Coordinates of C-alpha atoms and ligand atoms in Angstrom, one line a residue:
X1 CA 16.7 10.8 9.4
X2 CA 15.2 13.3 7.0
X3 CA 12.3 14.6 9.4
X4 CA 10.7 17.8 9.7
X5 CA 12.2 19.3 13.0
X6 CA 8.9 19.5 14.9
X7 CA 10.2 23.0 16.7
X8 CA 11.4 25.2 13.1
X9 CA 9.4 24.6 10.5
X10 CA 6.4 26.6 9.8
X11 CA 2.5 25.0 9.3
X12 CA 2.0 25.7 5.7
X13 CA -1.1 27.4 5.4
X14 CA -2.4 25.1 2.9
X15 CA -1.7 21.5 1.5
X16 CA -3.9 18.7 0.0
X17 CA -4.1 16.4 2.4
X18 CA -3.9 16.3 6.2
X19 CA -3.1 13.4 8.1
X20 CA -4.1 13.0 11.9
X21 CA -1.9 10.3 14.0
X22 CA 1.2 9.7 13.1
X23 CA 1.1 5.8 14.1
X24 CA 1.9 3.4 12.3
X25 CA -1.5 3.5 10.6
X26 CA -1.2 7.1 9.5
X27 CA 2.4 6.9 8.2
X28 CA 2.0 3.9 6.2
X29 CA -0.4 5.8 4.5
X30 CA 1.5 8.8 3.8
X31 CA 4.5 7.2 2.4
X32 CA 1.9 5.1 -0.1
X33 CA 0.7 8.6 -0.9
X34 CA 4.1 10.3 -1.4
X35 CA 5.1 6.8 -3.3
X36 CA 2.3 7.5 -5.8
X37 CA 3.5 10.9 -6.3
X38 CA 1.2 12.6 -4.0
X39 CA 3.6 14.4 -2.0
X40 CA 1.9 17.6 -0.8
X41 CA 0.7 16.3 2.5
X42 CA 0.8 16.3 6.0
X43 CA 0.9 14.3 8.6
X44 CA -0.1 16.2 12.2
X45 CA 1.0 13.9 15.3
X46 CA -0.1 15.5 18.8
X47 CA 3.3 13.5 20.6
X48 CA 6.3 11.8 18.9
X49 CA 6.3 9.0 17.0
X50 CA 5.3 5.7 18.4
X51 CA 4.1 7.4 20.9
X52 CA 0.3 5.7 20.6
X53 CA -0.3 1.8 20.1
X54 CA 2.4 1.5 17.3
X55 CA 5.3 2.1 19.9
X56 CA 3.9 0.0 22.5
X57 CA 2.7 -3.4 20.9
X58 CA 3.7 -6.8 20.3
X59 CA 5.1 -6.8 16.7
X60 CA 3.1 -10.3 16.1
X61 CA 2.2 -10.4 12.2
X62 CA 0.1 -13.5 11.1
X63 CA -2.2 -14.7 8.7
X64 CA -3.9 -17.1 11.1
X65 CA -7.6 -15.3 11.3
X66 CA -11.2 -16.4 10.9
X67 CA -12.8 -14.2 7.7
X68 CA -11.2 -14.7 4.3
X69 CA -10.9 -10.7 3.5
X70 CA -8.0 -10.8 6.5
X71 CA -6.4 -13.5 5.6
X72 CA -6.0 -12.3 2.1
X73 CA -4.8 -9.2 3.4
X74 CA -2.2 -10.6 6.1
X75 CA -1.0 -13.4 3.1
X76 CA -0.5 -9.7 0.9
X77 CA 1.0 -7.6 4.2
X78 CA 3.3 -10.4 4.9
X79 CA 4.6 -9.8 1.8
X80 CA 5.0 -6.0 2.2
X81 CA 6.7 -6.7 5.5
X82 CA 9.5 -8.7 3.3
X83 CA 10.3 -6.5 1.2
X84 CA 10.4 -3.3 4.1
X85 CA 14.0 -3.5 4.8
X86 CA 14.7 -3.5 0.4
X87 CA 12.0 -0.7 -0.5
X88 CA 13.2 1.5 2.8
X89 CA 16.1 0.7 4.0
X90 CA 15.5 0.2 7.2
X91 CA 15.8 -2.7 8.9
X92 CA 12.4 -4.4 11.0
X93 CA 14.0 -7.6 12.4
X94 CA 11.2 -9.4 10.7
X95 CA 11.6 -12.7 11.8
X96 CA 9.2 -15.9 10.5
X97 CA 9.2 -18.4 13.2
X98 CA 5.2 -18.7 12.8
X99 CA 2.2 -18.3 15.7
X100 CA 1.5 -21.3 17.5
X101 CA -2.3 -21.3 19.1
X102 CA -3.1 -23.6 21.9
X103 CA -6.5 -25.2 22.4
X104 CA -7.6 -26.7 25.8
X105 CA -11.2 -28.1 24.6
X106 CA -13.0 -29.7 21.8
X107 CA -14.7 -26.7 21.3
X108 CA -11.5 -24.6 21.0
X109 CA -10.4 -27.1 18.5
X110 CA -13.6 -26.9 16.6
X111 CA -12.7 -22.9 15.7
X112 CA -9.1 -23.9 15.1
X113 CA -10.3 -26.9 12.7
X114 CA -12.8 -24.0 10.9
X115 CA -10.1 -21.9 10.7
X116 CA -7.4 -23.9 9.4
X117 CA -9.8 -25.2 6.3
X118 CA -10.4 -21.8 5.3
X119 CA -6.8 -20.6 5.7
X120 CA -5.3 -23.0 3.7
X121 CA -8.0 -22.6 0.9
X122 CA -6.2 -19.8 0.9
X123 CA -2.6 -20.4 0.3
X124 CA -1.8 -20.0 4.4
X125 CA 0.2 -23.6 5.2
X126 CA -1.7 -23.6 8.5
X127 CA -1.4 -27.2 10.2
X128 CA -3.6 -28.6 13.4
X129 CA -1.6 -30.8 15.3
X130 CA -1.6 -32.4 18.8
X131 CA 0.0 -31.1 21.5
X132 CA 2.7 -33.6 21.1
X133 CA 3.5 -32.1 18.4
X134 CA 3.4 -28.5 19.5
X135 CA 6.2 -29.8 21.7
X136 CA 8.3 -30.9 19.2
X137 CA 8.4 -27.0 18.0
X138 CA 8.6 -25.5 21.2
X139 CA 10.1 -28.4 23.6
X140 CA 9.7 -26.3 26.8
X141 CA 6.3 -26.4 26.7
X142 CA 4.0 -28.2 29.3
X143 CA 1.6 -29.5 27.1
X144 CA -0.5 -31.1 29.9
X145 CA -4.0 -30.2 29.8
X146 CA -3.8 -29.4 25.9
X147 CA -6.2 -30.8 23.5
X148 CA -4.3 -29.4 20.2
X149 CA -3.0 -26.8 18.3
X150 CA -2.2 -24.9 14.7
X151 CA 0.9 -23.7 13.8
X152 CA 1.9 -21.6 10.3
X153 CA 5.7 -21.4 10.4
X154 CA 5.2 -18.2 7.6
X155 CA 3.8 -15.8 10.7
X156 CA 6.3 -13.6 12.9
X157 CA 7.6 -11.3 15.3
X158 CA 8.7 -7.3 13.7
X159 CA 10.3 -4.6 16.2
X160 CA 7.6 -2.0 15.4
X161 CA 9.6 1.2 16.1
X162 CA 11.7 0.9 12.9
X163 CA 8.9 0.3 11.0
X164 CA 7.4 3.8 12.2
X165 CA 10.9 5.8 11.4
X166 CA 11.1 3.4 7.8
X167 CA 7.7 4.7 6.7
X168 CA 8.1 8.4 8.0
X169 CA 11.8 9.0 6.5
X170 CA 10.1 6.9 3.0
X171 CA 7.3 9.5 3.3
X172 CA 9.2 12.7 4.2
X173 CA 12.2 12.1 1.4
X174 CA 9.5 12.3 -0.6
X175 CA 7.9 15.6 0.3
X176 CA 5.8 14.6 2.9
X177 CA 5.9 17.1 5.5
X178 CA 5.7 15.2 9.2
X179 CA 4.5 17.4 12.6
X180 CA 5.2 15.8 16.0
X181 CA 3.9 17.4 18.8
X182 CA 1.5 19.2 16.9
X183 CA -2.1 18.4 18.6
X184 CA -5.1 19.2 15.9
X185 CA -7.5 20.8 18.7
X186 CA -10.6 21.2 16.0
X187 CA -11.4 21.7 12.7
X188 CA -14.0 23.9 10.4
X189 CA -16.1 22.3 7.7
X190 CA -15.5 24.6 5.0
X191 CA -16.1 24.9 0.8
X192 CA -14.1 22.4 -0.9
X193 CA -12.3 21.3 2.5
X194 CA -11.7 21.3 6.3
X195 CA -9.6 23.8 8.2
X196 CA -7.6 21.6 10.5
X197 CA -6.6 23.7 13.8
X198 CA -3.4 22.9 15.4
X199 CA -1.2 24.0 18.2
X200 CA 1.1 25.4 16.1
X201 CA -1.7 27.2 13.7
X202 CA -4.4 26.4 11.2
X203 CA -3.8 24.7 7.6
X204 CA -6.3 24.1 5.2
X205 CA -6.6 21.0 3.5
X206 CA -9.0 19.3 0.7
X207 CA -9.1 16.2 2.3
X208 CA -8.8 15.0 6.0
X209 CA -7.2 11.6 7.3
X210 CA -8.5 10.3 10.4
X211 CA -6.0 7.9 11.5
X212 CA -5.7 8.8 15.2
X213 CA -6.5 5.2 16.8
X214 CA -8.1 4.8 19.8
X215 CA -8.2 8.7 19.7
X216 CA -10.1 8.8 16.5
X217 CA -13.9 9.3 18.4
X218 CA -12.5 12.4 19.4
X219 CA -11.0 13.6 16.2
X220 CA -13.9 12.6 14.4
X221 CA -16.5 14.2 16.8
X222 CA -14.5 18.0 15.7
X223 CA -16.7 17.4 12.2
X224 CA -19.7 16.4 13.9
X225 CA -19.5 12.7 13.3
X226 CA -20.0 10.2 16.3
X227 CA -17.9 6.7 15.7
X228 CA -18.5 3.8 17.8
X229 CA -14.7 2.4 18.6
X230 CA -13.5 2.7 22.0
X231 CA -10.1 2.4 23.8
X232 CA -9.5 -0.8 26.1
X233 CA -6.1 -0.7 27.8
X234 CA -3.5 -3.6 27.0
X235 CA -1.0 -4.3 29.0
X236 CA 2.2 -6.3 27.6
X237 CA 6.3 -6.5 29.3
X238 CA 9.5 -7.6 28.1
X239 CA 11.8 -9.8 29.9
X240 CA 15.5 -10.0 30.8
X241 CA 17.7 -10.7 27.0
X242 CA 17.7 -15.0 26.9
X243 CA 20.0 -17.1 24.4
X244 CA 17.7 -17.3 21.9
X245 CA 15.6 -20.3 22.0
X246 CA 11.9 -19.7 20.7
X247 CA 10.6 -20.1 17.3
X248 CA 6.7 -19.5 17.3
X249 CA 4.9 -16.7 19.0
X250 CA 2.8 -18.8 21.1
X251 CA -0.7 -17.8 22.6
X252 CA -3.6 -19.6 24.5
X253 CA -6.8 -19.2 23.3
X254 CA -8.1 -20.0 27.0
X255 CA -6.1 -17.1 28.5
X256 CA -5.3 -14.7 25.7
X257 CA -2.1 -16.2 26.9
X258 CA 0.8 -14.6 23.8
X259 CA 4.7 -14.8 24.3
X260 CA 7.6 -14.9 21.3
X261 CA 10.9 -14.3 22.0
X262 CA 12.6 -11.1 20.3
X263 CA 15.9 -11.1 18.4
X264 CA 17.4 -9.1 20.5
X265 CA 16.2 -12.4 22.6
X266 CA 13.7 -10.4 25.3
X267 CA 10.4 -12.8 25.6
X268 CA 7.5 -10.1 24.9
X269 CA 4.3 -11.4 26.0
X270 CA 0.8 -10.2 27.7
X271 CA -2.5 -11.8 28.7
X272 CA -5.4 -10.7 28.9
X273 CA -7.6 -9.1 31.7
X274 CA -11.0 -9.4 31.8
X275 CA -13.5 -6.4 32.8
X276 CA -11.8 -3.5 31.9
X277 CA -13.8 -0.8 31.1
X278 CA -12.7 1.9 28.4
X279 CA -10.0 4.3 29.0
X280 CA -7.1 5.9 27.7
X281 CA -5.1 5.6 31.0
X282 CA -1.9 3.7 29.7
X283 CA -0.6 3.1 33.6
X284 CA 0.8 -0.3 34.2
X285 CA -0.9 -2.4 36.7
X286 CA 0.9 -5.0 39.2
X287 CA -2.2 -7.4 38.6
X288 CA -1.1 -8.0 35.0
X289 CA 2.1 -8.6 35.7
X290 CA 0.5 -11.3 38.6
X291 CA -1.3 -13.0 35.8
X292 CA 0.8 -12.6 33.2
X293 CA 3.8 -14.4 35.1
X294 CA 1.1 -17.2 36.9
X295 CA -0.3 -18.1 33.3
X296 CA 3.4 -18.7 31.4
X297 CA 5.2 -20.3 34.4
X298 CA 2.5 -22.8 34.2
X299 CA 2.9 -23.5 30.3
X300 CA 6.9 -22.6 30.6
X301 CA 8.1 -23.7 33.9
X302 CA 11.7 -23.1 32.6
X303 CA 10.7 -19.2 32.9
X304 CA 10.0 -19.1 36.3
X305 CA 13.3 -17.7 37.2
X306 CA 13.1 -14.8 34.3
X307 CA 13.3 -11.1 35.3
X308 CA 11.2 -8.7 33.9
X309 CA 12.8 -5.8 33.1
X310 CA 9.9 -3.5 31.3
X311 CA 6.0 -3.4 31.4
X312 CA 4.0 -1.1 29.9
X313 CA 0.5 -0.5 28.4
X314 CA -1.3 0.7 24.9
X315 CA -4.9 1.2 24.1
X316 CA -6.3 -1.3 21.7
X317 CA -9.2 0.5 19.5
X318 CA -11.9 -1.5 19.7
X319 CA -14.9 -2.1 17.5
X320 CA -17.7 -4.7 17.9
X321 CA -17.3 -6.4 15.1
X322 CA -13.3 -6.8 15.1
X323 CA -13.1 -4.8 12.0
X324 CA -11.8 -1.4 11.4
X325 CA -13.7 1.8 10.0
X326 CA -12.7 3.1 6.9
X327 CA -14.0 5.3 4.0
X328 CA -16.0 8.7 4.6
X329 CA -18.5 9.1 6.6
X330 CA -22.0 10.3 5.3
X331 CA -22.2 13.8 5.0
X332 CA -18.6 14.3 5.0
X333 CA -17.0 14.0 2.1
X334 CA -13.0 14.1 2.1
X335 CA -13.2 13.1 5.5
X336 CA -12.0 9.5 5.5
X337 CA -11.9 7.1 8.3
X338 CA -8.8 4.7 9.4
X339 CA -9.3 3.3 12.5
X340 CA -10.8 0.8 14.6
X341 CA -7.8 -2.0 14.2
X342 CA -8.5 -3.8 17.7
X343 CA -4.9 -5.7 18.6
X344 CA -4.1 -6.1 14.7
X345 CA -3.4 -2.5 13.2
X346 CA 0.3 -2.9 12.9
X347 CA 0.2 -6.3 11.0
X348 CA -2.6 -4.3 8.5
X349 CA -1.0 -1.1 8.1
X350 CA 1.5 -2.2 5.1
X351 CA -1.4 -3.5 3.1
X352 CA -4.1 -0.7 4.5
X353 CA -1.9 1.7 3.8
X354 CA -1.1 0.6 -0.1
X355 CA -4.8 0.3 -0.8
X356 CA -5.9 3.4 0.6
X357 CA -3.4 5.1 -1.2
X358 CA -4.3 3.3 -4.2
X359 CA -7.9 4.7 -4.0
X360 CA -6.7 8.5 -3.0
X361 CA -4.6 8.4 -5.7
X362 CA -7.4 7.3 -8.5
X363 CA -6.3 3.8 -8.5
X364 CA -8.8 1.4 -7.7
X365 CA -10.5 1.1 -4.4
X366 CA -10.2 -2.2 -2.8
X367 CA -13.9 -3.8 -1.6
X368 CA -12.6 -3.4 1.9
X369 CA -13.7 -0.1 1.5
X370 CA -16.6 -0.7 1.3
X371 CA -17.5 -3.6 3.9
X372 CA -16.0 -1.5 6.6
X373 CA -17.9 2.0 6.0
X374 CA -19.2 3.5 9.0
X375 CA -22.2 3.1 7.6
X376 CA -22.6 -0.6 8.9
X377 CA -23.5 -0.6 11.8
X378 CA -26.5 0.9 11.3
X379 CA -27.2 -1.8 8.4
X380 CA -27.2 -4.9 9.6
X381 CA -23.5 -5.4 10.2
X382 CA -20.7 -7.8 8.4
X383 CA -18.9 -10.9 9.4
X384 CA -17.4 -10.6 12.4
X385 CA -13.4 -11.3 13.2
X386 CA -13.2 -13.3 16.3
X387 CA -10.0 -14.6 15.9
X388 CA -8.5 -11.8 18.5
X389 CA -6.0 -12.0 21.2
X390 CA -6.1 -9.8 24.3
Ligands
FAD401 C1 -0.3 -4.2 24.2 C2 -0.6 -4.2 22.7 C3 -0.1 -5.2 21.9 C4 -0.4 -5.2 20.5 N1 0.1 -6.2 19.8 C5 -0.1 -6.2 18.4 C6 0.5 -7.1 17.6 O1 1.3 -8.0 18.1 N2 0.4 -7.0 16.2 C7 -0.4 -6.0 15.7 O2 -0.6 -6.0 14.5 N3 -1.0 -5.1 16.5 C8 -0.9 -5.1 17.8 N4 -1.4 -4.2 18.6 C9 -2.3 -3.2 18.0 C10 -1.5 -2.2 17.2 O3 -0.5 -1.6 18.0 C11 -2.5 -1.1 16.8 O4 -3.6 -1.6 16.1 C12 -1.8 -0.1 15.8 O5 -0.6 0.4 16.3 C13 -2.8 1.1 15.5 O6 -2.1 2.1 14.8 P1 -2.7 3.5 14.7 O7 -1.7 4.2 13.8 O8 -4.1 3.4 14.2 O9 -2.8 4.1 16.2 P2 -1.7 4.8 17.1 O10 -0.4 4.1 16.9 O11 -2.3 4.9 18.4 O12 -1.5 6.2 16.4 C14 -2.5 7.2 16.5 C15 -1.7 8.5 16.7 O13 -2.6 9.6 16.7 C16 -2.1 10.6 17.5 N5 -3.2 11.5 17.8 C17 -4.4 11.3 18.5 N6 -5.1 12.4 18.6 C18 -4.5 13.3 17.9 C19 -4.8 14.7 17.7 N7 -5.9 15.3 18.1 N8 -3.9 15.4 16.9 C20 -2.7 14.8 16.5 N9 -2.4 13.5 16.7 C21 -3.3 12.8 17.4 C22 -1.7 9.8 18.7 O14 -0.8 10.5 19.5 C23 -1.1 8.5 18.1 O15 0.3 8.6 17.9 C24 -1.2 -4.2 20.0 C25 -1.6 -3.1 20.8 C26 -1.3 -3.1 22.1 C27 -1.8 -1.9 22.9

């Protein structure tokens, strides 16, 4: 690894652009940047990396959502996700065994049916099927109680935490220059630029990159701007290592239900809990782990015996709408927004980051740019995503 040792190297006083967060969000970005040839930036990360929701999540990429605009994007990040291990030599453990959804009323059903028309007008080989034949992919299940299902074998299950050191060793052997522990504590609106404070001094920079998740409110409030996401804790574990034996991610709509089996053969699941309120307290609770292990015996009964070695919790960055915020915000130009990815920034951040970079760069800027501006929820709002586990 070609990093920046967080401890020697000195702030430079001055670079073009600053990047806060070093999640997967902001890194993806910065190696898109330093891919294009814009390689005097920095990235600013206030812990190490993975240290936010990137390091603590699921790893579940799909294509199986309910607006066109992110289906388009998954069909194009899938792609990226492909090609990871090639371009950066690192490998993900990307694995395609496709996202099984299970539906327990007509009304369920109804969604997936919507869905599945509009995905495969779009290229995504999405299938509704009975519960009988959910079983057929994933024999285990108890499919009791079931009214269908949808399954795209092209989905998967990553390991994240390659993924982060891929983009940031892609990004820094390029001249990216990458800061852990390095909180940004405020920063001055100045001529032609902000002056970004840190713990280990001040750097100015013509342009500002807000990628610092379910922390961005608070970044973003340091230049006077007020953004509407909010942290909700998730809470997910990882079992004992099993012969490996599960295709699919599989996840009940009812529940917010989601399990897939690793290849290092762990089964990574969570569920969700209902009536949190927002926080950035990332303590594991035993209730989850109570409802969590109630809600897959039932649909596994050959996992009731399975230990749990790990459980652990990450802030999902919420917005209203299920979209995320990007672009500047008004009165702040060179400020620019990238956050708000609920439970789906990892799968977006391949294809987020090559479009913003495309834009920063002079390239063209993607329309999604537009539809997710800050700006819209004051104006009436765009389609929502409801298609969101957790
Ligand atoms: C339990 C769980 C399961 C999930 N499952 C999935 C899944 O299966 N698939 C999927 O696509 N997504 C999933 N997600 C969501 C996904 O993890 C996030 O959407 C994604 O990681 C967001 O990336 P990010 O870079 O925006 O945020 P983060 O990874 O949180 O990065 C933001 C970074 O900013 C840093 N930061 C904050 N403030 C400052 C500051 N003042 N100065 C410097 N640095 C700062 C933080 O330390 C942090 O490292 C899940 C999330 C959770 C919690």
């Amino acid at each position: 690894m070609s990093f920046v040792h967080p401890t020697k190297a000195p702030l430079p006083h001055r670079t073009d652009t600053v990047i806060i967060g070093g999640g997967v969000i902001g890194l993806s970005i910065a190696y898109q940047l330093a891919k294009r040839g814009l390689s005097d930036l920095v990235v600013l990360e206030k812990g190490y990396l993975a240290s936010g929701a990137s390091g603590r999540n699921g790893g579940g990429i799909r294509q199986q959502w309910s607006t066109e605009v992110n289906i388009r994007l998954m069909l194009e990040s899938v792609a990226l996700c492909k090609e990871f291990a090639k371009e950066l030599r690192v490998n993900i453990w990307f694995r395609q065994g496709g996202y099984l959804f299970l539906s327990r009323s007509e009304a369920e059903t109804e969604r997936l049916e919507k869905n599945v028309r509009l995905q495969n007008r779009c290229g995504v080989p999405t299938r509704l099927i009975s519960p009988q034949e959910a079983r057929e992919i994933v024999p285990e299940l108890e499919t009791s109680g079931f009214h269908a299902a949808c399954y795209n074998p092209t989905d998967g299950v990553l390991f994240p935490w390659p993924f982060l050191w891929g983009y940031a060793q892609g990004a820094t052997a390029r001249g990216a220059k990458l800061f852990t522990f390095t909180p940004v504590a405020a920063i001055d609106v100045e001529e032609g630029g902000y002056l970004v404070h840190t713990s280990r001094g001040s750097i100015h920079a013509r342009r500002v990159v807000n990628a610092a998740g379910a922390w961005s409110p608070q970044v973003a409030a340091m230049v006077g701007v007020a953004l509407p996401d909010y942290p909700v804790r998730h809470e997910i574990c990882s079992s004992e290592p099993l012969k490996p034996f599960l295709k699919p991610m599989v996840s009940v709509l009812s529940t917010g239900l989601y399990f897939s089996q690793s290849m290092r053969g762990e089964i990574i699941g969570g569920v969700t809990l209902h009536g949190d309120r927002p926080t950035l307290n990332m303590g594991s609770r035993l209730k989850f782990l109570a409802t969590y292990s109630r809600q897959i015996c039932k649909i596994m009964p050959c996992l009731s015996e399975l230990k749990i070695l790990r459980q652990w919790a990450g802030p999902y960055d919420i917005t209203e709408d299920g979209n995320p915020i990007l672009g500047e915000p008004p009165g702040r130009p060179g400020f620019y927004l990238c956050c708000g990815f609920m439970g789906h920034g990892f799968m977006m951040a391949p294809v987020i980051g090559k479009y913003y970079a495309e834009w920063l760069t002079g390239g063209p800027r993607h329309e999604i740019f537009d539809r997710c501006l800050l700006q819209r929820f004051d104006q009436g709002g765009i389609e929502k995503e409801d298609f969101i586990i957790g």
